[in-house]
mmCIF file of N, CA and C in Angstrom:
data_model
loop_
_atom_site.group_PDB
_atom_site.id
_atom_site.type_symbol
_atom_site.label_atom_id
_atom_site.label_comp_id
_atom_site.label_asym_id
_atom_site.label_seq_id
_atom_site.Cartn_x
_atom_site.Cartn_y
_atom_site.Cartn_z
ATOM 1 N N MET A 7 17.707 -17.012 13.439
ATOM 2 C CA MET A 7 19.217 -15.867 13.706
ATOM 3 C C MET A 7 18.480 -14.559 13.574
ATOM 4 N N GLN A 8 17.939 -14.022 12.470
ATOM 5 C CA GLN A 8 18.362 -12.449 12.055
ATOM 6 C C GLN A 8 17.254 -11.770 13.572
ATOM 7 N N ALA A 9 15.872 -12.829 13.066
ATOM 8 C CA ALA A 9 14.889 -12.543 14.830
ATOM 9 C C ALA A 9 15.569 -12.100 16.383
ATOM 10 N N GLN A 10 16.277 -13.349 16.481
ATOM 11 C CA GLN A 10 17.315 -13.155 17.852
ATOM 12 C C GLN A 10 18.050 -11.340 17.865
ATOM 13 N N ILE A 11 18.484 -11.194 17.054
ATOM 14 C CA ILE A 11 19.714 -10.088 16.988
ATOM 15 C C ILE A 11 18.319 -9.080 16.308
ATOM 16 N N LEU A 12 17.670 -8.889 16.170
ATOM 17 C CA LEU A 12 16.710 -7.562 16.141
ATOM 18 C C LEU A 12 15.829 -7.375 17.380
ATOM 19 N N ASN A 13 15.326 -8.686 18.399
ATOM 20 C CA ASN A 13 14.932 -8.835 19.786
ATOM 21 C C ASN A 13 16.160 -8.268 20.883
ATOM 22 N N LEU A 14 17.322 -8.940 20.619
ATOM 23 C CA LEU A 14 18.418 -7.834 21.040
ATOM 24 C C LEU A 14 18.452 -6.901 21.107
ATOM 25 N N LEU A 15 18.376 -6.012 20.165
ATOM 26 C CA LEU A 15 18.599 -4.667 19.594
ATOM 27 C C LEU A 15 17.464 -3.634 20.325
ATOM 28 N N GLN A 16 16.389 -4.237 20.418
ATOM 29 C CA GLN A 16 15.565 -3.875 20.459
ATOM 30 C C GLN A 16 14.888 -3.848 21.875
ATOM 31 N N ASP A 17 15.632 -4.829 22.851
ATOM 32 C CA ASP A 17 16.185 -5.722 24.580
ATOM 33 C C ASP A 17 17.445 -4.342 24.248
ATOM 34 N N LEU A 18 18.031 -4.313 24.141
ATOM 35 C CA LEU A 18 19.044 -3.027 23.914
ATOM 36 C C LEU A 18 18.719 -2.238 24.631
ATOM 37 N N LYS A 19 17.973 -1.164 23.685
ATOM 38 C CA LYS A 19 17.352 0.382 22.595
ATOM 39 C C LYS A 19 16.322 0.246 24.191
ATOM 40 N N GLN A 20 15.669 -0.570 24.947
ATOM 41 C CA GLN A 20 15.149 0.004 26.009
ATOM 42 C C GLN A 20 15.518 0.243 26.963
ATOM 43 N N GLU A 21 16.602 -0.465 27.467
ATOM 44 C CA GLU A 21 17.083 -0.498 28.714
ATOM 45 C C GLU A 21 18.603 0.491 29.032
ATOM 46 N N PHE A 22 19.213 0.128 27.670
ATOM 47 C CA PHE A 22 19.914 1.525 27.636
ATOM 48 C C PHE A 22 19.065 2.183 27.644
ATOM 49 N N GLY A 23 18.714 3.099 26.552
ATOM 50 C CA GLY A 23 17.954 4.541 26.004
ATOM 51 C C GLY A 23 18.816 4.742 25.155
ATOM 52 N N LEU A 24 18.975 4.404 24.267
ATOM 53 C CA LEU A 24 19.977 4.053 22.377
ATOM 54 C C LEU A 24 19.328 4.091 21.501
ATOM 55 N N THR A 25 20.317 4.483 20.632
ATOM 56 C CA THR A 25 19.543 5.222 19.380
ATOM 57 C C THR A 25 20.494 4.768 18.743
ATOM 58 N N TYR A 26 19.924 3.988 17.019
ATOM 59 C CA TYR A 26 20.005 3.308 16.337
ATOM 60 C C TYR A 26 19.456 4.141 14.895
ATOM 61 N N LEU A 27 20.458 4.408 14.328
ATOM 62 C CA LEU A 27 20.480 4.707 13.065
ATOM 63 C C LEU A 27 20.518 3.046 12.027
ATOM 64 N N LEU A 28 19.091 3.099 11.621
ATOM 65 C CA LEU A 28 19.697 2.428 10.054
ATOM 66 C C LEU A 28 19.217 2.247 8.987
ATOM 67 N N ILE A 29 19.656 1.463 7.427
ATOM 68 C CA ILE A 29 18.988 2.269 7.074
ATOM 69 C C ILE A 29 18.898 0.488 6.187
ATOM 70 N N SER A 30 17.572 -0.003 5.895
ATOM 71 C CA SER A 30 17.427 -0.720 5.240
ATOM 72 C C SER A 30 16.348 -0.930 3.919
ATOM 73 N N HIS A 31 16.004 -1.921 3.878
ATOM 74 C CA HIS A 31 14.621 -1.503 2.642
ATOM 75 C C HIS A 31 14.098 -2.686 3.255
ATOM 76 N N ASN A 32 13.879 -3.899 4.112
ATOM 77 C CA ASN A 32 13.446 -4.611 4.960
ATOM 78 C C ASN A 32 11.937 -3.037 6.182
ATOM 79 N N LEU A 33 10.621 -2.992 5.463
ATOM 80 C CA LEU A 33 10.524 -3.083 5.890
ATOM 81 C C LEU A 33 10.027 -3.310 7.690
ATOM 82 N N ALA A 34 9.706 -4.476 7.473
ATOM 83 C CA ALA A 34 9.329 -5.306 8.583
ATOM 84 C C ALA A 34 10.389 -4.640 9.565
ATOM 85 N N VAL A 35 12.044 -4.723 9.464
ATOM 86 C CA VAL A 35 12.536 -4.783 10.554
ATOM 87 C C VAL A 35 12.266 -3.207 11.030
ATOM 88 N N ILE A 36 12.521 -1.951 9.651
ATOM 89 C CA ILE A 36 12.219 -0.620 10.463
ATOM 90 C C ILE A 36 11.045 -0.328 10.980
ATOM 91 N N GLU A 37 10.382 -1.216 10.396
ATOM 92 C CA GLU A 37 8.112 -1.561 11.937
ATOM 93 C C GLU A 37 8.706 -1.695 12.735
ATOM 94 N N HIS A 38 9.864 -3.227 13.704
ATOM 95 C CA HIS A 38 9.663 -3.778 14.426
ATOM 96 C C HIS A 38 10.836 -2.699 15.531
ATOM 97 N N LEU A 39 11.665 -2.005 14.563
ATOM 98 C CA LEU A 39 12.691 -1.745 15.775
ATOM 99 C C LEU A 39 13.068 0.077 15.847
ATOM 100 N N ALA A 40 12.178 0.847 14.338
ATOM 101 C CA ALA A 40 12.408 2.360 14.245
ATOM 102 C C ALA A 40 10.833 2.683 15.350
ATOM 103 N N ASP A 41 11.675 4.109 15.977
ATOM 104 C CA ASP A 41 9.695 5.005 15.959
ATOM 105 C C ASP A 41 9.900 5.945 15.209
ATOM 106 N N ARG A 42 10.994 6.842 14.386
ATOM 107 C CA ARG A 42 10.673 7.821 13.242
ATOM 108 C C ARG A 42 11.356 6.479 11.953
ATOM 109 N N VAL A 43 11.163 7.100 10.857
ATOM 110 C CA VAL A 43 11.259 6.681 9.952
ATOM 111 C C VAL A 43 11.779 7.636 8.683
ATOM 112 N N ALA A 44 12.906 8.130 7.929
ATOM 113 C CA ALA A 44 12.953 8.510 6.200
ATOM 114 C C ALA A 44 12.848 8.062 5.702
ATOM 115 N N VAL A 45 11.752 8.742 4.781
ATOM 116 C CA VAL A 45 12.149 7.477 3.410
ATOM 117 C C VAL A 45 12.614 8.826 2.463
ATOM 118 N N MET A 46 14.051 7.833 1.592
ATOM 119 C CA MET A 46 14.222 8.121 0.534
ATOM 120 C C MET A 46 13.813 7.489 -1.037
ATOM 121 N N TYR A 47 14.821 9.027 -1.800
ATOM 122 C CA TYR A 47 14.147 8.372 -3.023
ATOM 123 C C TYR A 47 14.897 8.909 -3.804
ATOM 124 N N LEU A 48 16.091 8.927 -4.231
ATOM 125 C CA LEU A 48 17.139 9.647 -5.905
ATOM 126 C C LEU A 48 17.986 10.735 -4.199
ATOM 127 N N GLY A 49 18.112 9.618 -2.909
ATOM 128 C CA GLY A 49 19.144 10.688 -2.148
ATOM 129 C C GLY A 49 18.617 11.904 -0.946
ATOM 130 N N ARG A 50 17.343 11.880 -1.774
ATOM 131 C CA ARG A 50 16.121 13.432 -1.357
ATOM 132 C C ARG A 50 15.701 12.580 -0.262
ATOM 133 N N ILE A 51 15.465 12.627 1.162
ATOM 134 C CA ILE A 51 14.451 12.573 1.738
ATOM 135 C C ILE A 51 12.912 13.146 1.358
ATOM 136 N N VAL A 52 12.186 12.181 1.066
ATOM 137 C CA VAL A 52 10.272 12.492 0.889
ATOM 138 C C VAL A 52 9.659 12.889 1.600
ATOM 139 N N GLU A 53 10.013 11.794 3.190
ATOM 140 C CA GLU A 53 8.833 11.522 3.849
ATOM 141 C C GLU A 53 9.599 11.440 5.611
ATOM 142 N N GLU A 54 9.643 11.840 6.227
ATOM 143 C CA GLU A 54 9.959 11.840 7.672
ATOM 144 C C GLU A 54 9.022 11.377 9.165
ATOM 145 N N ARG A 55 8.405 10.451 9.843
ATOM 146 C CA ARG A 55 7.621 10.792 10.109
ATOM 147 C C ARG A 55 7.549 9.612 11.588
ATOM 148 N N SER A 56 6.439 9.227 11.857
ATOM 149 C CA SER A 56 6.811 8.668 13.256
ATOM 150 C C SER A 56 6.435 7.028 12.990
ATOM 151 N N ARG A 57 7.001 6.842 13.091
ATOM 152 C CA ARG A 57 6.947 4.817 12.328
ATOM 153 C C ARG A 57 5.397 4.882 12.404
ATOM 154 N N GLU A 58 4.850 5.417 13.993
ATOM 155 C CA GLU A 58 3.489 4.672 14.075
ATOM 156 C C GLU A 58 2.109 5.995 12.645
ATOM 157 N N SER A 59 2.522 6.704 12.081
ATOM 158 C CA SER A 59 1.346 7.292 11.790
ATOM 159 C C SER A 59 2.173 7.472 9.448
ATOM 160 N N LEU A 60 3.377 7.163 10.034
ATOM 161 C CA LEU A 60 3.976 6.928 8.133
ATOM 162 C C LEU A 60 3.436 4.791 7.833
ATOM 163 N N PHE A 61 3.328 4.813 8.676
ATOM 164 C CA PHE A 61 3.120 2.533 8.447
ATOM 165 C C PHE A 61 1.283 2.748 8.225
ATOM 166 N N ALA A 62 0.521 3.727 8.993
ATOM 167 C CA ALA A 62 -1.015 3.745 8.311
ATOM 168 C C ALA A 62 -1.668 4.572 7.691
ATOM 169 N N ARG A 63 -0.964 5.972 7.922
ATOM 170 C CA ARG A 63 -1.159 6.773 6.582
ATOM 171 C C ARG A 63 -0.230 7.460 6.134
ATOM 172 N N PRO A 64 1.009 6.846 4.784
ATOM 173 C CA PRO A 64 1.928 6.808 4.086
ATOM 174 C C PRO A 64 1.247 8.311 3.525
ATOM 175 N N GLY A 65 2.186 9.486 3.814
ATOM 176 C CA GLY A 65 2.099 10.533 2.586
ATOM 177 C C GLY A 65 2.660 11.136 1.156
ATOM 178 N N HIS A 66 3.234 9.880 0.627
ATOM 179 C CA HIS A 66 4.044 9.903 -0.307
ATOM 180 C C HIS A 66 3.652 9.353 -0.769
ATOM 181 N N PRO A 67 3.590 9.512 -2.490
ATOM 182 C CA PRO A 67 3.345 8.497 -3.524
ATOM 183 C C PRO A 67 4.555 7.093 -3.485
ATOM 184 N N TYR A 68 4.933 7.196 -2.934
ATOM 185 C CA TYR A 68 7.044 6.493 -3.593
ATOM 186 C C TYR A 68 6.644 5.961 -1.606
ATOM 187 N N THR A 69 5.915 6.448 -0.543
ATOM 188 C CA THR A 69 6.251 5.726 0.343
ATOM 189 C C THR A 69 5.171 4.468 0.361
ATOM 190 N N GLN A 70 3.969 5.122 -0.033
ATOM 191 C CA GLN A 70 3.240 4.273 -0.837
ATOM 192 C C GLN A 70 3.255 3.032 -1.438
ATOM 193 N N ALA A 71 4.218 2.803 -2.348
ATOM 194 C CA ALA A 71 4.396 2.173 -2.723
ATOM 195 C C ALA A 71 4.903 1.021 -2.569
ATOM 196 N N LEU A 72 7.083 1.535 -1.422
ATOM 197 C CA LEU A 72 7.191 0.344 -0.819
ATOM 198 C C LEU A 72 6.662 0.339 -0.098
ATOM 199 N N LEU A 73 5.331 0.044 0.453
ATOM 200 C CA LEU A 73 4.737 -0.380 1.609
ATOM 201 C C LEU A 73 3.616 -1.491 1.360
ATOM 202 N N ASP A 74 2.920 -0.784 0.214
ATOM 203 C CA ASP A 74 2.995 -1.531 -1.262
ATOM 204 C C ASP A 74 3.348 -3.522 -1.207
ATOM 205 N N SER A 75 4.435 -2.654 -1.425
ATOM 206 C CA SER A 75 5.030 -4.195 -2.116
ATOM 207 C C SER A 75 6.069 -4.910 -1.084
ATOM 208 N N VAL A 76 5.278 -4.602 0.024
ATOM 209 C CA VAL A 76 6.060 -5.787 1.375
ATOM 210 C C VAL A 76 4.605 -7.497 0.877
ATOM 211 N N LEU A 77 6.028 -8.025 -0.022
ATOM 212 C CA LEU A 77 4.907 -9.711 0.537
ATOM 213 C C LEU A 77 4.430 -10.302 2.006
ATOM 214 N N THR A 78 3.635 -10.976 1.042
ATOM 215 C CA THR A 78 2.550 -11.551 2.170
ATOM 216 C C THR A 78 2.578 -13.012 2.220
ATOM 217 N N PRO A 79 2.209 -13.682 3.540
ATOM 218 C CA PRO A 79 2.971 -15.026 2.514
ATOM 219 C C PRO A 79 1.071 -16.284 1.971
ATOM 220 N N ASP A 80 0.385 -15.004 2.007
ATOM 221 C CA ASP A 80 -0.636 -15.555 1.340
ATOM 222 C C ASP A 80 -0.133 -15.907 -0.077
ATOM 223 N N PRO A 81 -0.236 -17.009 -0.315
ATOM 224 C CA PRO A 81 0.230 -17.596 -1.935
ATOM 225 C C PRO A 81 -0.877 -17.361 -2.986
ATOM 226 N N HIS A 82 -2.328 -17.048 -2.823
ATOM 227 C CA HIS A 82 -3.217 -16.708 -3.375
ATOM 228 C C HIS A 82 -3.755 -14.831 -3.840
ATOM 229 N N LEU A 83 -2.501 -14.135 -3.523
ATOM 230 C CA LEU A 83 -2.509 -12.500 -3.201
ATOM 231 C C LEU A 83 -2.189 -12.741 -4.062
ATOM 232 N N GLY A 84 -0.748 -13.068 -4.855
ATOM 233 C CA GLY A 84 -0.479 -12.593 -5.846
ATOM 234 C C GLY A 84 1.212 -12.124 -4.958
ATOM 235 N N ILE A 85 2.084 -11.676 -6.972
ATOM 236 C CA ILE A 85 2.743 -10.259 -6.571
ATOM 237 C C ILE A 85 1.780 -9.448 -7.093
ATOM 238 N N PRO A 86 1.757 -8.284 -5.670
ATOM 239 C CA PRO A 86 1.161 -6.863 -5.628
ATOM 240 C C PRO A 86 1.236 -5.046 -6.471
ATOM 241 N N ASP A 87 0.455 -5.522 -7.019
ATOM 242 C CA ASP A 87 1.029 -4.159 -8.411
ATOM 243 C C ASP A 87 1.044 -2.745 -7.916
ATOM 244 N N LEU A 88 2.731 -2.363 -8.182
ATOM 245 C CA LEU A 88 2.666 -0.944 -6.860
ATOM 246 C C LEU A 88 2.321 0.194 -8.162
ATOM 247 N N GLY A 89 1.870 -0.352 -8.963
ATOM 248 C CA GLY A 89 1.375 0.980 -10.083
ATOM 249 C C GLY A 89 2.673 1.951 -9.866
ATOM 250 N N LEU A 90 3.739 1.567 -10.288
ATOM 251 C CA LEU A 90 4.632 2.940 -10.729
ATOM 252 C C LEU A 90 5.495 1.601 -12.321
ATOM 253 N N HIS A 91 4.962 2.589 -13.028
ATOM 254 C CA HIS A 91 5.113 2.619 -14.727
ATOM 255 C C HIS A 91 5.954 3.408 -15.039
ATOM 256 N N GLY A 92 6.607 2.758 -16.022
ATOM 257 C CA GLY A 92 7.510 4.982 -16.613
ATOM 258 C C GLY A 92 9.268 3.894 -16.540
ATOM 259 N N THR A 93 9.926 5.251 -16.991
ATOM 260 C CA THR A 93 11.025 4.327 -16.282
ATOM 261 C C THR A 93 12.068 4.740 -14.873
ATOM 262 N N PHE A 94 13.002 4.656 -14.573
ATOM 263 C CA PHE A 94 13.658 4.620 -13.544
ATOM 264 C C PHE A 94 14.632 6.055 -13.664
ATOM 265 N N PRO A 95 14.739 7.304 -13.642
ATOM 266 C CA PRO A 95 15.419 7.704 -13.867
ATOM 267 C C PRO A 95 16.711 7.991 -13.090
ATOM 268 N N ASN A 96 17.908 8.616 -13.829
ATOM 269 C CA ASN A 96 19.106 8.736 -13.925
ATOM 270 C C ASN A 96 19.336 9.880 -12.416
ATOM 271 N N PRO A 97 20.307 8.893 -11.384
ATOM 272 C CA PRO A 97 20.371 9.600 -9.977
ATOM 273 C C PRO A 97 21.130 10.630 -9.906
ATOM 274 N N MET A 98 21.705 10.516 -11.068
ATOM 275 C CA MET A 98 22.652 12.441 -11.950
ATOM 276 C C MET A 98 22.545 13.034 -12.250
ATOM 277 N N SER A 99 21.483 12.351 -12.564
ATOM 278 C CA SER A 99 21.016 13.867 -14.017
ATOM 279 C C SER A 99 19.419 13.757 -13.234
ATOM 280 N N PRO A 100 19.037 13.962 -11.801
ATOM 281 C CA PRO A 100 17.409 13.885 -12.025
ATOM 282 C C PRO A 100 16.994 14.295 -13.139
ATOM 283 N N PRO A 101 15.415 14.588 -13.176
ATOM 284 C CA PRO A 101 14.458 15.146 -13.715
ATOM 285 C C PRO A 101 13.850 16.540 -13.414
ATOM 286 N N SER A 102 13.541 16.942 -13.891
ATOM 287 C CA SER A 102 13.447 18.481 -13.160
ATOM 288 C C SER A 102 11.786 18.289 -11.875
ATOM 289 N N GLY A 103 11.127 19.477 -11.432
ATOM 290 C CA GLY A 103 10.507 18.941 -10.716
ATOM 291 C C GLY A 103 10.484 18.168 -9.536
ATOM 292 N N CYS A 104 10.072 17.602 -9.006
ATOM 293 C CA CYS A 104 9.641 16.287 -8.211
ATOM 294 C C CYS A 104 10.567 14.894 -8.881
ATOM 295 N N ALA A 105 11.607 14.598 -7.950
ATOM 296 C CA ALA A 105 12.231 13.474 -8.370
ATOM 297 C C ALA A 105 11.168 11.995 -8.876
ATOM 298 N N PHE A 106 10.792 11.536 -8.822
ATOM 299 C CA PHE A 106 9.449 10.467 -8.589
ATOM 300 C C PHE A 106 8.459 11.124 -9.631
ATOM 301 N N HIS A 107 8.472 12.169 -10.072
ATOM 302 C CA HIS A 107 6.913 12.175 -10.841
ATOM 303 C C HIS A 107 7.154 10.929 -12.345
ATOM 304 N N PRO A 108 7.891 10.693 -12.693
ATOM 305 C CA PRO A 108 8.319 9.726 -13.444
ATOM 306 C C PRO A 108 7.893 7.974 -13.664
ATOM 307 N N ARG A 109 7.766 8.037 -12.769
ATOM 308 C CA ARG A 109 6.855 7.052 -11.993
ATOM 309 C C ARG A 109 5.923 7.440 -10.699
ATOM 310 N N CYS A 110 5.160 8.108 -10.821
ATOM 311 C CA CYS A 110 4.645 8.878 -9.731
ATOM 312 C C CYS A 110 3.150 8.174 -10.262
ATOM 313 N N PRO A 111 2.360 7.247 -9.528
ATOM 314 C CA PRO A 111 0.823 7.284 -9.953
ATOM 315 C C PRO A 111 -0.025 8.174 -10.229
ATOM 316 N N ALA A 112 0.567 9.297 -9.400
ATOM 317 C CA ALA A 112 -0.092 10.604 -8.936
ATOM 318 C C ALA A 112 -0.013 11.822 -9.408
ATOM 319 N N CYS A 113 0.752 11.331 -10.273
ATOM 320 C CA CYS A 113 1.745 12.904 -10.966
ATOM 321 C C CYS A 113 0.847 14.161 -11.148
ATOM 322 N N MET A 114 0.792 14.867 -10.889
ATOM 323 C CA MET A 114 0.689 16.391 -11.237
ATOM 324 C C MET A 114 1.285 17.502 -12.328
ATOM 325 N N ALA A 115 0.397 18.268 -13.482
ATOM 326 C CA ALA A 115 0.888 19.104 -13.955
ATOM 327 C C ALA A 115 2.345 19.792 -13.176
ATOM 328 N N VAL A 116 2.029 19.997 -12.138
ATOM 329 C CA VAL A 116 3.360 20.894 -10.509
ATOM 330 C C VAL A 116 4.269 20.020 -10.925
ATOM 331 N N CYS A 117 4.068 18.766 -10.887
ATOM 332 C CA CYS A 117 4.957 17.817 -10.277
ATOM 333 C C CYS A 117 6.573 17.923 -11.493
ATOM 334 N N LYS A 118 5.887 18.355 -12.427
ATOM 335 C CA LYS A 118 6.630 17.982 -13.526
ATOM 336 C C LYS A 118 7.580 19.310 -13.287
ATOM 337 N N GLU A 119 7.357 20.717 -13.589
ATOM 338 C CA GLU A 119 7.449 21.152 -13.115
ATOM 339 C C GLU A 119 8.834 22.187 -11.679
ATOM 340 N N LYS A 120 7.851 21.957 -10.521
ATOM 341 C CA LYS A 120 8.556 22.559 -9.360
ATOM 342 C C LYS A 120 8.669 21.461 -8.723
ATOM 343 N N SER A 121 10.085 21.516 -7.717
ATOM 344 C CA SER A 121 10.401 20.646 -6.936
ATOM 345 C C SER A 121 9.027 20.594 -5.515
ATOM 346 N N PRO A 122 8.663 19.552 -4.514
ATOM 347 C CA PRO A 122 7.942 19.801 -3.450
ATOM 348 C C PRO A 122 9.193 20.288 -2.947
ATOM 349 N N VAL A 123 7.598 21.096 -2.023
ATOM 350 C CA VAL A 123 8.481 22.038 -0.627
ATOM 351 C C VAL A 123 8.305 20.834 0.024
ATOM 352 N N ILE A 124 8.505 20.519 1.504
ATOM 353 C CA ILE A 124 8.744 19.464 2.763
ATOM 354 C C ILE A 124 7.636 20.285 3.861
ATOM 355 N N GLY A 125 6.632 20.355 3.857
ATOM 356 C CA GLY A 125 5.496 20.376 4.743
ATOM 357 C C GLY A 125 5.427 19.512 5.612
ATOM 358 N N ARG A 126 4.060 19.779 6.226
ATOM 359 C CA ARG A 126 4.392 19.444 7.450
ATOM 360 C C ARG A 126 3.182 18.469 7.401
ATOM 361 N N MET A 127 2.945 17.075 7.818
ATOM 362 C CA MET A 127 2.124 15.800 8.181
ATOM 363 C C MET A 127 2.063 15.545 9.575
ATOM 364 N N GLU A 128 1.119 15.110 9.573
ATOM 365 C CA GLU A 128 0.821 14.123 11.384
ATOM 366 C C GLU A 128 1.629 13.082 11.753
ATOM 367 N N GLY A 129 2.279 13.279 12.773
ATOM 368 C CA GLY A 129 4.056 13.451 13.140
ATOM 369 C C GLY A 129 4.963 13.606 12.166
ATOM 370 N N GLY A 130 5.139 14.542 11.429
ATOM 371 C CA GLY A 130 6.563 14.564 10.811
ATOM 372 C C GLY A 130 5.733 15.671 9.657
ATOM 373 N N THR A 131 7.237 15.010 8.864
ATOM 374 C CA THR A 131 7.177 15.850 7.622
ATOM 375 C C THR A 131 6.902 15.208 6.033
ATOM 376 N N VAL A 132 6.567 15.866 4.960
ATOM 377 C CA VAL A 132 6.264 15.085 3.762
ATOM 378 C C VAL A 132 6.394 16.293 2.331
ATOM 379 N N ARG A 133 7.353 15.637 1.030
ATOM 380 C CA ARG A 133 8.105 15.840 0.365
ATOM 381 C C ARG A 133 7.189 15.945 -1.155
ATOM 382 N N CYS A 134 5.521 16.509 -0.622
ATOM 383 C CA CYS A 134 5.200 15.896 -1.648
ATOM 384 C C CYS A 134 4.191 16.870 -2.492
ATOM 385 N N HIS A 135 3.801 17.294 -3.467
ATOM 386 C CA HIS A 135 3.108 18.035 -4.020
ATOM 387 C C HIS A 135 1.191 18.328 -3.704
ATOM 388 N N LEU A 136 1.935 16.638 -3.973
ATOM 389 C CA LEU A 136 -0.131 15.957 -2.834
ATOM 390 C C LEU A 136 -0.317 16.721 -1.869
ATOM 391 N N ARG A 137 0.551 17.041 -0.840
ATOM 392 C CA ARG A 137 0.281 17.261 0.409
ATOM 393 C C ARG A 137 0.003 18.754 0.423
ATOM 394 N N ASP A 138 0.089 20.224 -0.961
ATOM 395 C CA ASP A 138 -0.165 21.492 -0.986
ATOM 396 C C ASP A 138 -1.352 21.609 -0.355
ATOM 397 N N THR A 139 -1.806 22.179 0.746
ATOM 398 C CA THR A 139 -3.173 22.728 0.119
ATOM 399 C C THR A 139 -3.429 23.665 0.519
ATOM 400 N N SER A 140 -2.410 24.879 0.221
ATOM 401 C CA SER A 140 -2.558 26.760 -0.062
ATOM 402 C C SER A 140 -2.820 25.944 -1.581
ATOM 403 N N LYS A 141 -2.885 25.487 -2.822
ATOM 404 C CA LYS A 141 -3.824 25.326 -3.627
ATOM 405 C C LYS A 141 -4.863 23.897 -4.503
ATOM 406 N N THR A 142 -5.229 24.828 -5.285
ATOM 407 C CA THR A 142 -6.270 23.016 -5.717
ATOM 408 C C THR A 142 -5.241 22.466 -6.468
ATOM 409 N N LEU A 143 -4.861 21.531 -6.750
ATOM 410 C CA LEU A 143 -4.037 20.603 -8.062
ATOM 411 C C LEU A 143 -4.919 20.029 -8.730
ATOM 412 N N GLU A 144 -4.060 19.426 -9.564
ATOM 413 C CA GLU A 144 -5.190 18.607 -10.721
ATOM 414 C C GLU A 144 -4.517 17.386 -11.879
ATOM 415 N N LEU A 145 -5.168 15.916 -11.432
ATOM 416 C CA LEU A 145 -3.724 14.828 -11.262
ATOM 417 C C LEU A 145 -3.666 15.136 -12.777
ATOM 418 N N MET A 146 -3.251 14.896 -13.745
ATOM 419 C CA MET A 146 -2.611 14.897 -14.944
ATOM 420 C C MET A 146 -3.016 13.140 -15.406
ATOM 421 N N PRO A 147 -3.486 13.083 -16.352
ATOM 422 C CA PRO A 147 -4.233 11.944 -17.566
ATOM 423 C C PRO A 147 -3.160 11.331 -17.342
ATOM 424 N N SER A 148 -4.097 9.737 -17.453
ATOM 425 C CA SER A 148 -2.711 8.848 -17.181
ATOM 426 C C SER A 148 -1.560 8.707 -18.835
#
């Protein structure tokens, strides 16, 4: 039933030039219907790009973790390790710097101190110090 509805939405979109705003954790649905994708973490957009570029080469570690979390039908692969450790921050009192830094596998010193600015990346924008090419950054020891 879900597939039929999604196909109908896709057909209507193409036939009438419709635009949808989809809010979902189901990345298969997003990949099927979306032209552009915005990924949010703790209420902030951390990445906004074309579907093709985001799914092919995610720019933010949280986006990568979301894509890695998609289960495959192969039972031999098991449950993926997302590399997300630490505690989930309180949304009412987010941490200083990048809100994702307590769980980020690529956390750097600057991530704890300074909120990242929005930068350009293929097909859109990303808010991450990893994509800041204006300076040399060092990874924090795990």
